[in-house]
Coordinates of C-alpha atoms in Angstrom, one line a residue:
X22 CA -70.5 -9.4 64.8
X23 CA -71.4 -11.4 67.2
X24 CA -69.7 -14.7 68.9
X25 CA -71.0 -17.7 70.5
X26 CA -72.8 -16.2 73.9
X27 CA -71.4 -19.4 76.2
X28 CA -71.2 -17.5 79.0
X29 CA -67.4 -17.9 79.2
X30 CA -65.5 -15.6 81.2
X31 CA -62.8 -13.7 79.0
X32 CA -59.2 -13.1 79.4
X33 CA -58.8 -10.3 77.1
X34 CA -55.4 -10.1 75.6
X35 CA -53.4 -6.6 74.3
X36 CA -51.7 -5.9 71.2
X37 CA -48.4 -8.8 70.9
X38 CA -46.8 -7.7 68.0
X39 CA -44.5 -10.5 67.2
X40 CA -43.9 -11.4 70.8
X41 CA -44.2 -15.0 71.0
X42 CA -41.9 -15.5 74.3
X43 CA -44.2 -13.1 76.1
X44 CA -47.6 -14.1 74.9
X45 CA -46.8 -17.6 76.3
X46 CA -46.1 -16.5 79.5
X47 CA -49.1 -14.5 79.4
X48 CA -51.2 -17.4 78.4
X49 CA -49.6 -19.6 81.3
X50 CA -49.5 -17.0 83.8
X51 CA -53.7 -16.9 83.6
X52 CA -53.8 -20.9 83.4
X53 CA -53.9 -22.0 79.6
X54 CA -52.1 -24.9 79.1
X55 CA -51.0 -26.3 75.6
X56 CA -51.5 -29.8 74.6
X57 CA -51.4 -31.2 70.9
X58 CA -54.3 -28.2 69.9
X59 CA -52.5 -25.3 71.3
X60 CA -53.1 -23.7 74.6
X61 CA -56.2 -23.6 76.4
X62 CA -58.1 -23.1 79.1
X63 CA -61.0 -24.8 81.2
X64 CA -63.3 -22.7 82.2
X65 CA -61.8 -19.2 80.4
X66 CA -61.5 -18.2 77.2
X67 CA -59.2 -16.0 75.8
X68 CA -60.1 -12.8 73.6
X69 CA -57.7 -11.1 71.5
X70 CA -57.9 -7.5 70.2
X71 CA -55.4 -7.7 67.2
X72 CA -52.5 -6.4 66.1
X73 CA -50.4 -9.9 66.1
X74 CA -47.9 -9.1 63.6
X75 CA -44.8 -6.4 62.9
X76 CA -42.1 -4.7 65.1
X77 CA -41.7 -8.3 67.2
X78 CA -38.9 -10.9 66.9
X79 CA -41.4 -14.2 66.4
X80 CA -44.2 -13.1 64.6
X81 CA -44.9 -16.8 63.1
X82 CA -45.0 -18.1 66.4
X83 CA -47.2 -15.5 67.9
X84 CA -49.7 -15.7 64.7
X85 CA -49.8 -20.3 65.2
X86 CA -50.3 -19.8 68.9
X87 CA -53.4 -17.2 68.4
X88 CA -54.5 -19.2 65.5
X89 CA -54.4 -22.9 67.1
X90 CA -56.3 -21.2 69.8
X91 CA -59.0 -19.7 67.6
X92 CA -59.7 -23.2 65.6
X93 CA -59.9 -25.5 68.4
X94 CA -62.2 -22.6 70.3
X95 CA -60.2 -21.7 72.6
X96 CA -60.0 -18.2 72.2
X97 CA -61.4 -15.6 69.6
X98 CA -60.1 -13.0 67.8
X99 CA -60.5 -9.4 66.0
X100 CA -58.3 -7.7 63.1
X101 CA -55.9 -4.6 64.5
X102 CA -55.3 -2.1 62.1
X103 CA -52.2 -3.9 61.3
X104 CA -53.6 -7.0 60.2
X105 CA -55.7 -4.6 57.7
X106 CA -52.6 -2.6 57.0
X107 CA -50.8 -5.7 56.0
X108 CA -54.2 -6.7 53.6
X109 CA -54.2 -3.3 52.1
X110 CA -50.0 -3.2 51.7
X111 CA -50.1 -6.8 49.6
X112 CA -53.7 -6.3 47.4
X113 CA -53.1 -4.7 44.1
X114 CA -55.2 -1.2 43.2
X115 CA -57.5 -1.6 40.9
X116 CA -56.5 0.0 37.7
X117 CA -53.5 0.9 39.0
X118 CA -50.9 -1.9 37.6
X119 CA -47.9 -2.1 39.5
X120 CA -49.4 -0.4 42.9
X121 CA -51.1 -1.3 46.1
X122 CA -53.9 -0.3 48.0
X123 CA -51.1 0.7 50.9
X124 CA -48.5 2.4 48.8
X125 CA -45.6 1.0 49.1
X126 CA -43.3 4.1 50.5
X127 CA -40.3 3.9 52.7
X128 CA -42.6 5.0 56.3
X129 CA -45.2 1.9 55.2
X130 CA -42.6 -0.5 54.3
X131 CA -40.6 -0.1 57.2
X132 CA -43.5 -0.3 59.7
X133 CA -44.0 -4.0 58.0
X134 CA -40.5 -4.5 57.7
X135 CA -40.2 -7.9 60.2
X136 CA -43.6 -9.7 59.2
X137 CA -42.0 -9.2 55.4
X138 CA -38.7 -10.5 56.8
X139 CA -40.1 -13.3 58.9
X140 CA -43.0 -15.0 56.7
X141 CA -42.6 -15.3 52.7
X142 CA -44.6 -17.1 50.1
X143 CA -47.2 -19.4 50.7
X144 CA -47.3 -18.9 54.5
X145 CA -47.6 -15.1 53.8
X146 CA -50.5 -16.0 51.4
X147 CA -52.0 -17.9 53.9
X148 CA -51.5 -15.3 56.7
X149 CA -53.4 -12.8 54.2
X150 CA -56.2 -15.1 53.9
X151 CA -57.0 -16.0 57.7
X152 CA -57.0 -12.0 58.4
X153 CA -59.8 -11.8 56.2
X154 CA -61.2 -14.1 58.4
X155 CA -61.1 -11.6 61.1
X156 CA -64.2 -10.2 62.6
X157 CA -63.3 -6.4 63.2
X158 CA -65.2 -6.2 66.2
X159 CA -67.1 -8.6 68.7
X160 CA -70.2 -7.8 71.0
X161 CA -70.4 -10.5 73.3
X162 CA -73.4 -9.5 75.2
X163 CA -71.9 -8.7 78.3
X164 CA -68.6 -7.3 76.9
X165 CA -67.5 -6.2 73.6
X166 CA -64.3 -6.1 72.2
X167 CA -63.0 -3.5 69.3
X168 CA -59.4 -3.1 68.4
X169 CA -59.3 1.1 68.8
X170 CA -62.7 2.5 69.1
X171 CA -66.1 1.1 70.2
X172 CA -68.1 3.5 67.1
X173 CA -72.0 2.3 66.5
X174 CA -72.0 4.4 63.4
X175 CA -69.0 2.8 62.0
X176 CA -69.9 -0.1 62.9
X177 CA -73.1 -0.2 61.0
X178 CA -71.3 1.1 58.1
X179 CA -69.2 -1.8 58.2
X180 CA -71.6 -4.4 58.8
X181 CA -73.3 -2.6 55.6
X182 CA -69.9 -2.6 53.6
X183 CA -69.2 -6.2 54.7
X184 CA -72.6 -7.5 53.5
X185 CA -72.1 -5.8 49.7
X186 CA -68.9 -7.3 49.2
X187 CA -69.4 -10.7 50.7
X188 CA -67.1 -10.1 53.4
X189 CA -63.4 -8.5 53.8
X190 CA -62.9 -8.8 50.1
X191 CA -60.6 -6.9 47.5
X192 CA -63.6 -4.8 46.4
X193 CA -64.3 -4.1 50.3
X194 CA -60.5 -3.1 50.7
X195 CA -60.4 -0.7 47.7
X196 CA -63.3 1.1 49.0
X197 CA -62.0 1.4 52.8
X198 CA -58.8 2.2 51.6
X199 CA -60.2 5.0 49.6
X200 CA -59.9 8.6 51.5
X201 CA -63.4 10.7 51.9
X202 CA -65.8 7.3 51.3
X203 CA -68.0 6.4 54.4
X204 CA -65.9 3.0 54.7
X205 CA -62.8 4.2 55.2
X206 CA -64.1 6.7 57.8
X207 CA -65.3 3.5 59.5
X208 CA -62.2 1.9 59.7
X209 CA -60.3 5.0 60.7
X210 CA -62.4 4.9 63.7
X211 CA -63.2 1.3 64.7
X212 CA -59.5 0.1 63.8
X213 CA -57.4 3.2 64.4
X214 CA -59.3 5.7 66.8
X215 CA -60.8 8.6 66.2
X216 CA -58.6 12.2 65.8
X217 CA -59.1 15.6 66.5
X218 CA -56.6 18.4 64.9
X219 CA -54.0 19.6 67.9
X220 CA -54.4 23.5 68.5
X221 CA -52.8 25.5 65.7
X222 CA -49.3 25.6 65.7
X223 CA -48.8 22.7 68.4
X224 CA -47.1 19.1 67.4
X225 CA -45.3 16.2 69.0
X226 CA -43.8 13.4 67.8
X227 CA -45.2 10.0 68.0
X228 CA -43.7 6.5 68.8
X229 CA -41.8 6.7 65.4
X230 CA -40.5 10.2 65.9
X231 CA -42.9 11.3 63.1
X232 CA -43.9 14.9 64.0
X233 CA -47.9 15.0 64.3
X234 CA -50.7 17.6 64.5
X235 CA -54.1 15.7 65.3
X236 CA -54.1 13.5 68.1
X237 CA -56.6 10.4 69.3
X238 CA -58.6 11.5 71.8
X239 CA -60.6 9.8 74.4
X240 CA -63.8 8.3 72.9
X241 CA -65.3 6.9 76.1
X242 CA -65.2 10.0 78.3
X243 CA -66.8 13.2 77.7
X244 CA -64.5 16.2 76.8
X245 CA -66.3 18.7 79.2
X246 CA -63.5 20.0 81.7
X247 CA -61.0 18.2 79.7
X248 CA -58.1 19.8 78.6
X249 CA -56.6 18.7 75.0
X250 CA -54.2 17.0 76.4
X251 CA -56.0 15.3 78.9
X252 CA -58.4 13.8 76.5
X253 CA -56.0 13.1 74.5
X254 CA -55.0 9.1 73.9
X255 CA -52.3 8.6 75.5
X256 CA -52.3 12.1 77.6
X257 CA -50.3 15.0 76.2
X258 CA -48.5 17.9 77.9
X259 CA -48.9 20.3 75.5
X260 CA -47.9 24.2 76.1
X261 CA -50.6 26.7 76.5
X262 CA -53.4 23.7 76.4
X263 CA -56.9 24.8 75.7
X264 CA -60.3 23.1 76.5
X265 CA -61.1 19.9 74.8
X266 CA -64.5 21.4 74.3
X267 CA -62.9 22.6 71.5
X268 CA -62.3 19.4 70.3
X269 CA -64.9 18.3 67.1
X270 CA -67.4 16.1 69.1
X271 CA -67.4 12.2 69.1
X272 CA -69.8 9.8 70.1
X273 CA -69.5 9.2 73.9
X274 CA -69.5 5.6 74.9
X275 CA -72.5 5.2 77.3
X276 CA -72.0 5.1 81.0
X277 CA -74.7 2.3 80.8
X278 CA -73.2 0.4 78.2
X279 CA -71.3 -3.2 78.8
X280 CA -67.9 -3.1 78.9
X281 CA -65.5 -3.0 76.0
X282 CA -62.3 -3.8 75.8
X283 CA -59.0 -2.6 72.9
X284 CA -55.7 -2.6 72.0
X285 CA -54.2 0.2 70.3
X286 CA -52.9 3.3 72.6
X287 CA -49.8 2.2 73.5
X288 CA -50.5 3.0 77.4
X289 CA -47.2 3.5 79.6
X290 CA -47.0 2.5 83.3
X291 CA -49.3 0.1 85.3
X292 CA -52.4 -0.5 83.3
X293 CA -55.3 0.9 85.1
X294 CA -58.9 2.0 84.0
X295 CA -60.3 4.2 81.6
X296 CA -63.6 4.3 82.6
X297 CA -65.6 2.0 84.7
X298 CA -66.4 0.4 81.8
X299 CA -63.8 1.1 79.2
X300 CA -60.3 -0.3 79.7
X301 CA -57.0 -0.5 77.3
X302 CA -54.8 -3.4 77.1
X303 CA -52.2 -2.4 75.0
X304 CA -49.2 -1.5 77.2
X305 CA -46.6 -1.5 74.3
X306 CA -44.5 -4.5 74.2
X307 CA -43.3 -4.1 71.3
X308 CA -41.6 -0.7 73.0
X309 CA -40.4 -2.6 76.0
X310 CA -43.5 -2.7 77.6
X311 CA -45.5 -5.6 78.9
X312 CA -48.1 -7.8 77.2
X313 CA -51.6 -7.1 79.3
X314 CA -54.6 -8.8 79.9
X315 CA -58.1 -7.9 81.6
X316 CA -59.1 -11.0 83.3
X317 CA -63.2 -10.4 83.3
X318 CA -65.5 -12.5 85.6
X319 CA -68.2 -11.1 84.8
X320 CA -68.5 -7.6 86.4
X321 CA -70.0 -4.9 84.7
X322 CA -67.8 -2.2 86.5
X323 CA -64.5 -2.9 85.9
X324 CA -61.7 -3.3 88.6
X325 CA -57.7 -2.4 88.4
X326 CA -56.9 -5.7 89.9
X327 CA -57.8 -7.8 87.1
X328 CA -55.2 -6.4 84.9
X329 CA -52.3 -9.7 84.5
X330 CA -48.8 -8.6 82.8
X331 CA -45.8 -10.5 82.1
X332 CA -42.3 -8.5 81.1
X333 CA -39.8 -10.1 79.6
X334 CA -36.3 -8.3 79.4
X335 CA -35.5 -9.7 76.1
X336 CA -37.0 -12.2 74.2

């Protein structure tokens, strides 16, 4: 999907998960202001990689700040795999009264727990509607932006899935939703990253504490002289690690290629790099973290120092 090519440098913005207090310092911090339209920016605009809703304390805020920004221009904007989650979690399964595409178990409730909390009714239907407005990836020309993985094959198989169903539909949602079709593989990569099984016998426990035996692994680098856990996403100290050439082979994201930009990984630390031309900007504030942004001017190998963060100790 492409945007408007305006030649616009981008402040790409991480993951903000309810965190209205910190996304406007963000946003002021890089020189947006806000006037009757929301905030903006003269000579930037802002990109944002998804994931706008659940964990955070102010997720209605958050989602009319991104949103005012989008509809005057002012920014643009791709669906996180929560945004989709959410879709799939409140659309009914075909033949299936009384279910959802996103079942609706104790681990998926409680993951979506604040954003069901926080916005009821009407403006929930009308959050639901402007997510299906949501481009799941951007190519900007110069830079492109993808909430988890950067996947040409899943992206054509999206485009292709988006075209039959007249966009992100409730007959496109049943099929990506549904385990083993080419779809859902799509999404799995493009909005959640692809995984590779851990060697046998080794777990660890994820953010949520929930014990896990395939990790994401690192899509934009290639696996040769890698351990596992150094190609996995985020790293992993793992006992007795073996060689990530083991690992089931992904695409590599081109050395050549412009740079992209996602969300996602829930990075630690100071943001830095994953490539010269791959970098995260999700550095979990919804764990504590701070919100990130890349500040881009234009250069096709990317720098540390245009990473911008703002921490907030409690918002």
């Amino acid at each position: 999907m492409a945007a408007n090519p305006s030649g616009s440098m981008y402040d790409i913005i991480g993951d903000i998960h309810g965190h209205a207090a910190h996304l406007e310092a963000l946003l002021d911090k890089l020189g947006y202001r806000c006037d009757g339209a929301g905030y903006a920016h003269d000579g930037r605009q802002a990109v944002f990689v998804g994931d706008f809703i659940d964990r955070g304390p102010a997720i209605r805020q958050a989602l009319a700040i991104v949103r005012a920004m989008v509809d005057s221009g002012a920014a643009l904007a791709t669906m996180g795999n929560h945004e989709f989650n959410a879709l799939a979690y409140h659309t009914p399964a075909p033949g299936r009264p009384g279910e959802f595409l996103r079942a609706h178990n104790d681990k998926n409730t409680h993951q979506h727990a604040a954003t069901l909390k926080q916005i009821e009714g009407a403006e929930r239907a009308d959050m639901l509607a402007w997510f299906r407005t949501l481009p799941l990836w951007l190519d900007l020309g110069r830079v492109r932006v993808v909430h988890a993985c950067w996947d040409p094959a899943g992206i054509k198989t999206l485009e292709a899935g988006l075209g039959r169903y007249g966009g992100v539909s409730d007959g496109f949602m049943a099929e990506a939703t549904s385990q083993g079709t080419a779809l859902f593989n799509a999404v799995e990569h493009v909005l959640k990253g692809p995984e590779a099984p851990l060697p046998a016998g080794m777990t660890y426990d994820d953010k949520d504490g929930h014990a896990r035996r395939r990790s994401r692994v690192r899509w934009f680098l290639d696996p040769v002289g890698l351990t596992f856990g150094q190609y996995a996403l985020p790293a992993l100290e793992l006992v007795d690690d073996q060689p990530a050439g083991m690992v089931p082979a992904v695409e590599l994201y081109p050395a050549s290629a412009p740079p992209v930009f996602f969300g996602h990984y829930w990075m630690t630390g100071d943001p830095k790099l994953m490539s010269p031309n791959a970098a995260c900007v999700d550095y979990s504030v919804a764990k504590g973290g701070p919100l990130c942004a890349y500040r881009w001017q234009g250069e096709a190998e990317l720098r540390n120092d245009r990473f911008v963060t703002v921490a907030i100790a409690k918002e």
